[in-house]
Coordinates of C-alpha atoms and ligand atoms in Angstrom, one line a residue:
H15 CA -9.4 -73.9 105.7
Y16 CA -7.5 -75.1 103.2
H17 CA -8.1 -72.8 101.3
C18 CA -7.5 -69.5 103.0
S19 CA -6.4 -67.6 100.1
T20 CA -6.5 -64.2 102.0
T21 CA -6.8 -64.6 105.4
C22 CA -5.2 -67.4 107.6
G23 CA -2.0 -65.5 107.9
T24 CA -1.7 -61.7 106.6
T25 CA 1.4 -61.6 106.8
S26 CA 2.6 -58.4 104.8
I27 CA 3.1 -55.0 105.4
V28 CA 3.7 -52.3 102.4
H29 CA 5.2 -49.4 102.6
L30 CA 2.8 -46.3 101.0
F31 CA 5.6 -44.3 100.7
E32 CA 4.7 -40.3 100.8
W33 CA 0.9 -41.6 99.9
R34 CA -1.6 -39.0 100.6
W35 CA -4.1 -40.3 102.9
R36 CA -7.7 -40.3 100.5
D37 CA -5.2 -42.7 98.1
I38 CA -4.0 -45.1 100.8
A39 CA -8.2 -45.4 102.2
E40 CA -9.1 -46.3 98.8
E41 CA -6.4 -48.4 98.3
C42 CA -7.1 -50.7 101.3
E43 CA -10.0 -51.1 100.1
N44 CA -10.0 -51.7 96.1
Y45 CA -6.6 -53.7 96.8
L46 CA -5.0 -54.3 100.1
G47 CA -8.4 -56.0 102.3
P48 CA -9.1 -58.2 99.1
N49 CA -5.7 -59.0 98.8
G50 CA -5.0 -59.7 102.2
F51 CA -1.9 -57.4 102.7
D52 CA -1.8 -57.4 106.7
A53 CA -0.6 -53.8 107.1
V54 CA 0.3 -50.3 105.6
Q55 CA 3.5 -48.7 107.0
I56 CA 2.5 -44.9 106.4
S57 CA 4.3 -41.9 106.1
P58 CA 5.2 -39.3 109.0
P59 CA 2.1 -38.2 109.8
S60 CA 3.3 -34.8 112.3
E61 CA 4.0 -31.2 110.8
N62 CA 7.5 -31.6 109.7
V63 CA 9.8 -28.2 108.2
V64 CA 8.8 -27.2 104.9
V65 CA 12.4 -27.5 103.3
A66 CA 13.5 -25.4 100.4
Q67 CA 16.5 -26.0 99.9
P68 CA 16.5 -29.2 98.0
W69 CA 12.9 -28.0 96.7
R70 CA 10.4 -30.6 99.6
P71 CA 13.1 -33.1 99.7
W72 CA 11.4 -36.5 101.1
W73 CA 13.3 -35.9 103.7
E74 CA 12.0 -33.2 105.0
R75 CA 9.5 -35.1 107.0
Y76 CA 11.9 -36.4 109.2
Q77 CA 12.4 -33.3 110.6
P78 CA 9.4 -32.7 113.0
I79 CA 8.1 -29.0 114.2
S80 CA 5.1 -30.6 116.4
Y81 CA 2.8 -33.4 116.8
K82 CA 0.1 -31.5 114.9
L83 CA -1.4 -33.9 112.7
C84 CA -1.0 -32.6 109.3
S85 CA 1.5 -33.2 107.3
R86 CA 1.6 -33.7 103.1
S87 CA -0.6 -36.6 103.0
G88 CA -3.5 -34.5 104.1
T89 CA -5.3 -33.1 107.7
E90 CA -6.6 -35.0 110.4
Q91 CA -9.5 -35.6 109.6
E92 CA -8.6 -37.5 106.3
L93 CA -5.6 -39.2 108.2
R94 CA -8.6 -40.7 110.5
D95 CA -11.0 -41.6 107.7
M96 CA -8.2 -43.3 106.0
I97 CA -7.3 -45.5 109.3
S98 CA -11.5 -46.2 109.8
R99 CA -11.7 -46.8 106.3
C100 CA -8.7 -49.4 106.5
N101 CA -9.4 -50.9 109.5
K102 CA -12.7 -52.0 108.1
A103 CA -11.5 -53.6 105.4
G104 CA -9.1 -55.7 107.4
V105 CA -5.8 -53.3 107.1
K106 CA -4.1 -52.4 110.1
I107 CA -1.8 -49.1 109.7
Y108 CA 1.6 -48.7 111.1
A109 CA 2.8 -45.5 112.0
D110 CA 5.9 -43.8 110.9
V111 CA 7.0 -42.0 114.2
V112 CA 9.6 -39.6 114.4
I113 CA 10.6 -39.4 117.7
N114 CA 14.3 -38.9 118.3
H115 CA 14.8 -35.6 117.2
M116 CA 12.9 -31.8 115.6
C117 CA 14.2 -30.0 112.5
S118 CA 17.4 -29.5 111.9
A119 CA 19.1 -26.4 114.1
S120 CA 19.8 -24.8 110.9
A121 CA 16.5 -24.4 109.5
G122 CA 15.6 -21.2 111.1
E123 CA 12.4 -20.1 112.3
G124 CA 8.8 -19.0 111.9
R125 CA 6.2 -20.7 110.1
R126 CA 8.1 -22.8 107.1
S127 CA 5.7 -25.8 108.2
T128 CA 3.1 -28.2 106.6
C129 CA 0.2 -26.8 109.6
G130 CA 2.2 -22.9 110.1
S131 CA 2.9 -23.8 113.8
Y132 CA 5.6 -21.5 114.7
F133 CA 8.8 -22.6 115.8
N134 CA 12.4 -21.4 116.8
A135 CA 15.1 -23.9 115.4
S136 CA 17.8 -21.7 116.9
K137 CA 16.5 -21.0 119.7
E138 CA 15.0 -25.1 120.1
E139 CA 11.7 -23.4 121.0
F140 CA 8.4 -25.5 119.1
P141 CA 5.6 -23.8 121.2
S142 CA 3.2 -26.5 119.7
V143 CA 4.4 -29.1 121.5
P144 CA 5.5 -27.6 123.9
Y145 CA 9.3 -28.1 123.7
S146 CA 12.2 -25.0 125.2
A147 CA 15.8 -25.9 125.0
S148 CA 15.9 -27.8 128.1
H149 CA 14.1 -30.6 126.8
F150 CA 17.2 -30.9 124.6
N151 CA 20.6 -33.5 124.8
D152 CA 23.0 -30.0 124.3
D153 CA 24.4 -30.3 127.6
K154 CA 25.0 -34.1 127.5
C155 CA 27.0 -34.4 123.9
T156 CA 30.4 -34.2 124.4
T157 CA 31.3 -32.7 120.7
A158 CA 32.7 -29.9 119.7
S159 CA 30.1 -29.6 116.6
G160 CA 27.4 -31.0 119.2
N161 CA 26.8 -33.4 116.3
I162 CA 27.4 -36.8 115.8
E163 CA 31.1 -37.2 115.2
N164 CA 31.7 -41.0 116.0
Y165 CA 29.7 -43.7 115.2
Q166 CA 31.7 -45.6 117.4
D167 CA 31.1 -43.8 120.7
I168 CA 27.7 -44.9 121.6
Y169 CA 27.5 -41.8 123.4
Q170 CA 27.5 -39.4 120.8
V171 CA 25.4 -41.9 119.1
R172 CA 22.5 -41.2 121.2
D173 CA 23.4 -37.8 122.7
C174 CA 24.5 -35.5 119.9
R175 CA 22.7 -34.7 116.6
L176 CA 21.8 -36.5 113.7
V177 CA 23.2 -34.7 111.4
G178 CA 22.7 -31.3 113.1
L179 CA 18.7 -32.7 113.7
L180 CA 18.0 -30.9 117.9
D181 CA 18.4 -34.3 119.8
L182 CA 15.4 -34.9 122.2
A183 CA 16.4 -35.8 125.9
H184 CA 13.8 -38.6 126.3
R185 CA 15.2 -39.1 129.8
K186 CA 12.9 -36.3 131.4
E187 CA 9.9 -36.5 131.8
H188 CA 8.3 -34.1 130.0
V189 CA 10.1 -35.6 126.7
R190 CA 8.7 -39.4 127.4
E191 CA 5.5 -37.5 128.2
R192 CA 4.9 -35.9 124.9
V193 CA 6.1 -38.3 122.7
A194 CA 3.7 -40.7 124.4
S195 CA 1.5 -38.7 124.2
Y196 CA 1.6 -38.3 120.3
M197 CA 2.1 -42.2 119.9
N198 CA -1.4 -42.6 122.0
S199 CA -3.6 -40.0 120.1
L200 CA -2.3 -42.3 116.8
L201 CA -3.6 -45.5 118.7
D202 CA -6.5 -43.6 120.2
M203 CA -7.3 -43.3 116.1
G204 CA -6.8 -46.9 115.4
V205 CA -3.3 -47.3 114.8
A206 CA -2.0 -50.8 115.2
G207 CA 1.2 -49.9 116.0
F208 CA 4.8 -48.0 114.8
R209 CA 8.0 -47.6 112.9
V210 CA 9.6 -45.9 115.0
D211 CA 12.8 -43.7 113.6
A212 CA 16.0 -43.7 114.2
C213 CA 16.1 -45.7 117.4
K214 CA 19.7 -46.7 117.2
H215 CA 20.0 -42.8 118.3
M216 CA 18.0 -43.0 121.5
W217 CA 18.7 -45.4 124.4
P218 CA 16.8 -48.5 125.1
Q219 CA 15.9 -48.0 128.3
D220 CA 14.4 -44.7 127.2
L221 CA 12.5 -46.3 124.5
N222 CA 11.3 -48.9 127.2
A223 CA 9.9 -45.8 129.5
I224 CA 7.6 -44.5 126.6
Y225 CA 6.5 -48.0 125.2
G226 CA 5.5 -48.7 128.8
Q227 CA 3.4 -46.0 128.7
L228 CA 1.1 -46.7 125.1
H229 CA -2.2 -47.8 125.4
N230 CA -4.2 -50.5 124.2
L231 CA -5.2 -50.5 120.8
N232 CA -8.4 -49.0 120.3
T233 CA -11.6 -51.6 120.7
E234 CA -13.4 -51.0 117.7
W235 CA -11.8 -52.9 116.1
F236 CA -9.4 -54.5 118.3
P237 CA -9.7 -57.2 120.8
E238 CA -9.2 -55.9 124.7
G239 CA -5.6 -55.5 125.8
S240 CA -4.3 -55.6 122.4
R241 CA -0.6 -53.8 122.6
P242 CA 0.9 -52.1 119.4
F243 CA 3.3 -53.7 116.7
I244 CA 6.2 -52.1 117.2
Y245 CA 9.4 -52.5 114.7
Q246 CA 12.5 -50.6 115.3
E247 CA 14.8 -49.2 113.0
V248 CA 18.2 -50.0 114.3
I249 CA 21.1 -48.7 110.8
D250 CA 22.6 -52.3 112.0
L251 CA 25.4 -53.6 109.4
G252 CA 27.9 -54.3 111.5
G253 CA 30.9 -52.4 112.1
E254 CA 29.0 -50.2 114.7
P255 CA 29.2 -51.1 119.0
I256 CA 25.4 -50.4 119.0
K257 CA 23.6 -53.6 118.2
A258 CA 20.1 -54.6 116.6
S259 CA 19.8 -56.6 120.2
E260 CA 20.2 -54.3 122.3
Y261 CA 16.5 -52.9 120.8
S262 CA 15.1 -56.5 120.0
G263 CA 13.4 -56.8 123.4
L264 CA 11.9 -53.6 123.2
G265 CA 10.0 -55.4 119.8
H266 CA 10.7 -55.7 116.3
V267 CA 13.6 -54.8 115.2
T268 CA 14.7 -53.6 111.1
E269 CA 17.4 -56.4 109.4
F270 CA 19.1 -54.0 107.0
K271 CA 21.6 -57.1 106.5
Y272 CA 18.9 -58.9 104.7
G273 CA 18.5 -56.9 101.6
A274 CA 22.7 -56.3 101.3
K275 CA 22.9 -59.9 101.5
L276 CA 20.1 -60.8 99.4
G277 CA 20.8 -58.2 96.7
S278 CA 24.7 -59.5 96.7
V279 CA 23.1 -63.3 96.1
I280 CA 21.2 -61.8 93.1
R281 CA 23.3 -60.0 91.5
R282 CA 26.5 -62.8 92.0
W283 CA 28.6 -60.5 93.4
N284 CA 32.0 -61.8 95.0
R285 CA 31.2 -65.5 94.0
D286 CA 27.6 -65.3 96.2
K287 CA 25.3 -67.8 94.9
L288 CA 21.8 -69.0 95.4
A289 CA 22.5 -72.1 96.7
D290 CA 24.3 -70.5 100.0
L291 CA 20.7 -69.5 100.9
K292 CA 20.1 -73.3 101.5
T293 CA 21.2 -71.7 105.3
F294 CA 20.0 -68.1 104.8
G295 CA 18.9 -66.8 108.4
E296 CA 21.1 -66.3 112.1
S297 CA 23.8 -68.5 110.3
W298 CA 24.0 -66.0 108.5
G299 CA 24.9 -63.5 110.8
L300 CA 21.0 -62.2 111.0
M301 CA 19.0 -61.8 113.6
P302 CA 16.4 -64.5 115.4
S303 CA 13.5 -64.7 112.7
N304 CA 11.3 -63.9 115.2
Q305 CA 12.7 -60.9 116.3
A306 CA 13.4 -59.5 112.7
L307 CA 11.8 -56.9 110.0
V308 CA 12.2 -57.6 107.3
F309 CA 13.0 -55.8 103.4
V310 CA 15.1 -56.4 100.0
D311 CA 14.5 -52.2 100.0
N312 CA 13.6 -49.3 102.0
H313 CA 12.9 -45.4 100.8
D314 CA 16.3 -44.6 102.2
N315 CA 18.6 -47.2 100.4
Q316 CA 16.0 -47.6 97.3
R317 CA 18.0 -44.5 96.8
G318 CA 22.1 -46.2 96.3
H319 CA 23.5 -44.1 99.6
G320 CA 21.7 -45.6 102.2
A321 CA 22.3 -48.7 104.1
G322 CA 23.0 -51.5 102.9
G323 CA 24.7 -49.8 99.9
T324 CA 25.3 -50.6 96.2
S325 CA 23.5 -54.4 95.9
I326 CA 20.3 -53.5 97.7
L327 CA 18.7 -54.2 94.4
T328 CA 15.2 -52.0 93.8
F329 CA 11.6 -51.3 91.2
W330 CA 15.0 -49.7 88.6
E331 CA 15.9 -53.0 88.1
P332 CA 12.7 -55.1 87.6
R333 CA 13.3 -58.6 87.1
M334 CA 15.8 -59.5 89.6
Y335 CA 14.2 -57.6 92.0
K336 CA 10.9 -59.5 91.9
M337 CA 13.1 -62.7 91.9
A338 CA 15.0 -61.0 95.4
V339 CA 10.5 -60.0 96.6
A340 CA 9.8 -64.0 95.6
F341 CA 12.4 -65.2 97.7
M342 CA 11.0 -62.9 100.9
L343 CA 8.0 -63.7 100.6
A344 CA 8.2 -67.8 100.0
H345 CA 11.1 -68.0 103.0
P346 CA 9.7 -68.4 106.4
Y347 CA 12.5 -65.9 107.9
G348 CA 10.8 -62.7 109.5
V349 CA 7.9 -60.5 109.4
T350 CA 8.2 -59.0 105.7
R351 CA 7.7 -55.5 104.3
L352 CA 7.4 -54.7 100.9
M353 CA 8.4 -50.8 99.5
S354 CA 5.7 -49.4 96.8
S355 CA 7.7 -46.3 95.2
Y356 CA 7.6 -43.2 93.3
R357 CA 10.0 -43.1 90.2
W358 CA 11.6 -40.1 90.2
D359 CA 14.8 -38.5 87.8
R360 CA 17.4 -40.6 89.1
R361 CA 21.0 -39.2 88.0
L362 CA 24.0 -41.1 88.7
L363 CA 27.1 -39.2 89.0
D364 CA 30.5 -41.6 90.3
G365 CA 27.8 -43.7 91.5
K366 CA 25.6 -41.3 93.8
D367 CA 22.8 -40.3 92.5
Q368 CA 23.0 -36.2 92.5
N369 CA 18.5 -36.5 93.0
D370 CA 18.4 -38.5 96.0
W371 CA 16.2 -36.1 97.3
M372 CA 13.8 -35.6 95.2
G373 CA 9.8 -36.5 96.6
P374 CA 6.9 -37.5 95.9
P375 CA 5.6 -36.6 92.5
S376 CA 4.0 -33.0 93.5
Y377 CA 2.1 -29.7 91.7
P378 CA 4.2 -26.8 91.6
D379 CA 3.1 -25.8 95.1
G380 CA 5.3 -28.8 96.1
S381 CA 1.6 -30.6 97.0
T382 CA 1.4 -34.3 96.3
K383 CA -0.5 -36.2 93.5
P384 CA -2.6 -38.4 94.0
V385 CA -2.1 -41.6 92.8
P386 CA -4.6 -42.8 89.6
I387 CA -4.9 -46.4 89.1
N388 CA -4.9 -47.6 85.3
P389 CA -7.8 -50.3 83.8
D390 CA -4.8 -52.9 84.3
G391 CA -4.6 -52.3 88.2
S392 CA -0.9 -50.8 87.1
C393 CA -0.2 -47.2 89.2
G394 CA -0.5 -44.2 86.6
G395 CA 2.0 -41.6 87.0
D396 CA 5.4 -41.8 88.8
W397 CA 4.3 -44.0 91.6
V398 CA 5.8 -47.5 90.7
C399 CA 2.9 -49.3 92.7
E400 CA 5.7 -52.4 93.2
H401 CA 3.1 -53.6 96.0
R402 CA 0.6 -54.3 92.4
W403 CA 2.6 -56.2 90.3
H404 CA 0.9 -59.5 90.1
Q405 CA 4.0 -61.6 90.6
I406 CA 4.0 -59.5 94.3
R407 CA 1.0 -59.5 94.9
N408 CA 0.6 -63.3 94.3
M409 CA 3.5 -64.3 96.3
V410 CA 1.7 -62.3 99.4
T411 CA -1.3 -64.6 99.0
F412 CA 2.2 -68.0 98.7
R413 CA 2.9 -66.4 102.2
N414 CA -0.5 -66.1 103.7
V415 CA -1.1 -69.6 102.4
A416 CA 2.2 -71.1 104.2
H417 CA 2.2 -68.9 107.6
G418 CA 2.9 -71.2 109.9
Q419 CA 4.8 -74.3 107.8
P420 CA 8.4 -75.1 108.2
L421 CA 10.9 -75.0 104.9
S422 CA 11.1 -77.9 103.7
N423 CA 12.1 -80.4 100.6
W424 CA 15.1 -77.9 99.8
W425 CA 16.8 -79.0 96.5
D426 CA 19.6 -76.8 94.6
N427 CA 22.2 -77.9 91.6
G428 CA 25.3 -76.2 93.7
E429 CA 25.1 -72.7 92.0
N430 CA 21.9 -70.7 91.3
Q431 CA 19.3 -72.7 90.8
I432 CA 16.8 -73.6 93.8
A433 CA 13.7 -75.1 95.0
F434 CA 12.1 -75.3 98.1
G435 CA 8.8 -76.1 99.9
R436 CA 6.6 -74.7 102.9
G437 CA 5.2 -78.1 104.1
D438 CA 2.5 -79.1 102.2
R439 CA 1.6 -75.9 101.0
G440 CA 3.2 -74.0 98.9
F441 CA 6.6 -74.2 96.3
I442 CA 9.0 -72.4 94.6
V443 CA 11.7 -72.7 92.0
I444 CA 14.2 -70.6 91.0
N445 CA 17.2 -70.1 88.2
N446 CA 19.3 -68.1 88.4
D447 CA 22.2 -70.0 86.1
D448 CA 22.8 -69.1 82.7
C449 CA 21.0 -72.5 81.8
T450 CA 18.0 -74.2 81.3
L451 CA 16.5 -75.5 85.5
D452 CA 15.4 -79.0 84.3
A453 CA 14.3 -80.9 86.7
S454 CA 11.6 -83.3 88.9
L455 CA 11.7 -82.5 92.3
Q456 CA 9.6 -83.1 95.2
T457 CA 7.1 -80.5 96.2
G458 CA 5.8 -81.9 99.1
M459 CA 2.5 -80.8 98.1
P460 CA -1.1 -82.8 97.2
A461 CA -1.4 -84.5 94.2
G462 CA -2.9 -82.9 91.7
C463 CA -3.2 -79.4 88.6
Y464 CA -1.7 -76.0 90.3
C465 CA -2.0 -73.3 88.9
D466 CA 2.5 -71.3 88.6
V467 CA 1.3 -67.9 90.1
I468 CA 4.4 -66.1 88.8
S469 CA 3.8 -66.6 85.0
G470 CA -0.3 -65.9 85.5
Q471 CA -3.3 -67.1 87.5
R472 CA -6.4 -69.4 88.1
T473 CA -8.8 -67.7 86.7
A474 CA -10.8 -66.6 88.3
A475 CA -14.2 -69.6 87.7
G476 CA -11.2 -71.7 89.1
T477 CA -10.9 -74.5 85.7
G478 CA -8.0 -73.2 84.2
C479 CA -4.8 -71.0 84.6
T480 CA -3.3 -68.0 82.7
G481 CA 0.0 -68.7 82.8
K482 CA 2.3 -72.4 83.2
R483 CA 0.2 -75.5 84.8
I484 CA 1.9 -77.2 86.6
T485 CA 1.2 -81.5 87.9
V486 CA 2.5 -83.0 90.8
G487 CA 1.8 -86.6 91.2
E488 CA 1.0 -89.7 93.2
D489 CA 4.4 -89.6 94.8
G490 CA 4.8 -85.8 95.3
R491 CA 7.0 -84.7 92.2
A492 CA 6.7 -82.6 89.9
R493 CA 8.7 -81.8 87.1
F494 CA 9.5 -77.5 86.2
S495 CA 11.5 -76.3 83.5
I496 CA 12.8 -73.3 83.4
K497 CA 14.5 -71.5 80.8
A498 CA 17.1 -68.8 82.0
S499 CA 15.6 -66.5 79.2
E500 CA 12.1 -65.8 80.8
E501 CA 11.5 -62.5 81.8
D502 CA 10.6 -64.0 85.4
P503 CA 12.9 -67.6 85.9
F504 CA 11.2 -69.0 88.1
V505 CA 7.8 -70.9 89.7
A506 CA 5.5 -70.5 92.5
I507 CA 2.6 -73.2 93.5
H508 CA 1.0 -72.8 96.8
S509 CA -2.5 -75.3 97.7
G510 CA -4.6 -71.8 96.8
S511 CA -3.4 -71.9 93.3
K512 CA -4.9 -75.6 93.3
L513 CA -7.1 -76.5 90.2
Ligands
LIG613 O1 23.0 -36.7 103.7 C1 21.8 -36.9 104.1 N1 22.0 -37.1 105.3 C2 23.4 -38.2 106.2 C3 23.5 -39.6 105.7 C4 22.3 -40.1 106.4 O2 21.7 -40.5 107.5 C5 20.6 -39.8 108.0 C6 20.7 -41.2 109.1 C7 20.9 -42.5 109.4 C8 22.1 -43.1 108.1 C9 22.9 -44.0 108.6 C10 23.2 -44.9 109.4 O3 23.2 -45.6 110.0 C11 22.0 -43.9 110.8 O4 22.0 -44.4 112.5 C12 21.0 -42.9 110.5 O5 18.9 -41.5 109.8 C13 17.9 -39.9 109.5 C14 17.0 -40.3 110.0 C15 16.0 -39.1 110.3 O6 14.5 -39.3 111.1 C16 16.6 -37.8 109.3 C17 17.9 -37.8 108.5 O7 17.6 -37.1 108.6 C18 18.2 -38.7 108.9 C19 20.1 -39.1 108.2 O8 19.8 -38.3 107.7 C20 20.7 -36.5 103.6 C21 20.0 -35.3 104.0 C22 20.2 -34.6 105.2 C23 19.0 -36.0 104.9 N2 19.3 -36.5 104.8 C24 19.3 -38.0 104.7 O9 19.8 -39.4 103.7 C25 17.9 -38.9 105.1 C26 18.5 -40.3 106.1 C27 17.0 -40.9 106.1 C28 15.9 -40.0 106.6 C29 15.2 -40.8 107.0 C30 15.3 -42.4 107.8 O10 14.4 -43.0 108.5 C31 16.3 -42.6 107.4 O11 17.2 -44.2 107.4 C32 17.4 -41.9 106.6
LIG614 CA1 19.6 -39.0 120.3

């Protein structure tokens, strides 16, 4: 209905990176469901190698040992419990699945794994799956080292080892069956979709064969015949022969150009300016909106060296970050994913963070710490919880309320002041100039008083605003005045924030 503040079109995914299953279950019930988040992307739930050097890096979870469901985030039972509780709270679970490879060839042998399963990397033996040497691509790879040496060679990129990771042979029926069985075990538990890791390194035809074996969603929570939502990680910033478009017929694809370009515009690099965003979308070389999974930053490129390079905005630069996230959530392009991070001891040296490998807040034994929620709703410890910042939370609601409405009433000053609406459901004004924005703008909204959801929101009683108040006249116009010095130099109103 008109004021569908949380249910009309839940549209945002939040990546609760490295969170434990028990904390995710709590978050679904206490926060994500009530605030209209669509889904949680969880870290890889499969058993992975325990890396000692560097000590327990975040990327150890991208080196599988088996498809047993025990990891740093918890046990299989805790995973099942979390999925059930989140589904009941109206929050879907999308699992990050690592199916291109197993662990590094140099990971040794023994039981240094999160479930204690035996493996022998040099002999390519993973008895808990089972995989053995014939299930890897050694005979297909043509490089001397067996590793990917040249990203311009599409055969190497698919059939050789990515940084030494044992490359699975998806052309073989046994491997396809094992991978599909792993994904089906998650679907049968109630998972609603997948973030498929490193898709650039797998052949579309093999992925198609695997996806074709996937079950429908569990009917305990989803309508009969529902299919998993799939979004594929393909790091394509141009310059490589492998394109995101090769995968878009199989499911959504991550659009890494989005965060890179948005970061450059908001940082005002290379004379990029906010007014240029009037045409943001396919004309910028991005993929069609209905294929795109978009984000400002992700778990890898927020550490500086990942895809998108140095223009990527992160929680380390909160003022620009909130502006970028607000723009992304207000703009109709793509399916939006929010990053929820932890802080680490960043140590920049010649532009590279020496500690970019650091894992989540943890105890001396390596186990991950819980996420404490403070009385004011922020997170304690080193958990950043960007998704709990009120500006971001309120823009998730904005996106839900504006779901399906077209971009409308664009205005800009030719520099770094812009405004645009979503039909008659929402309107946002952003000042990224060094001077005050002072303008009377056509909002397309019904006349009345609205609360700005960035500087505050409607009071619980719905009688007043805790932040700025915007009056829209009978002609749909409203006056906006935003100083360049404000902590958050942008204003947003929507039909759910009307008094
Ligand atoms: O220096 C590193 N890696 C080399 C540069 C990044 O290359 C990687 C890419 C990668 C990077 C850029 C591309 O264009 C591309 O096609 C692939 O994807 C991965 C996916 C995995 O599941 C596991 C990995 O170890 C990687 C990886 O190392 C450190 C040490 C090993 C892990 N790692 C890392 O930096 C780990 C990075 C990582 C891990 C998981 C991811 O999903 C991801 O996107 C990156
Ligand atoms: Ca591969």
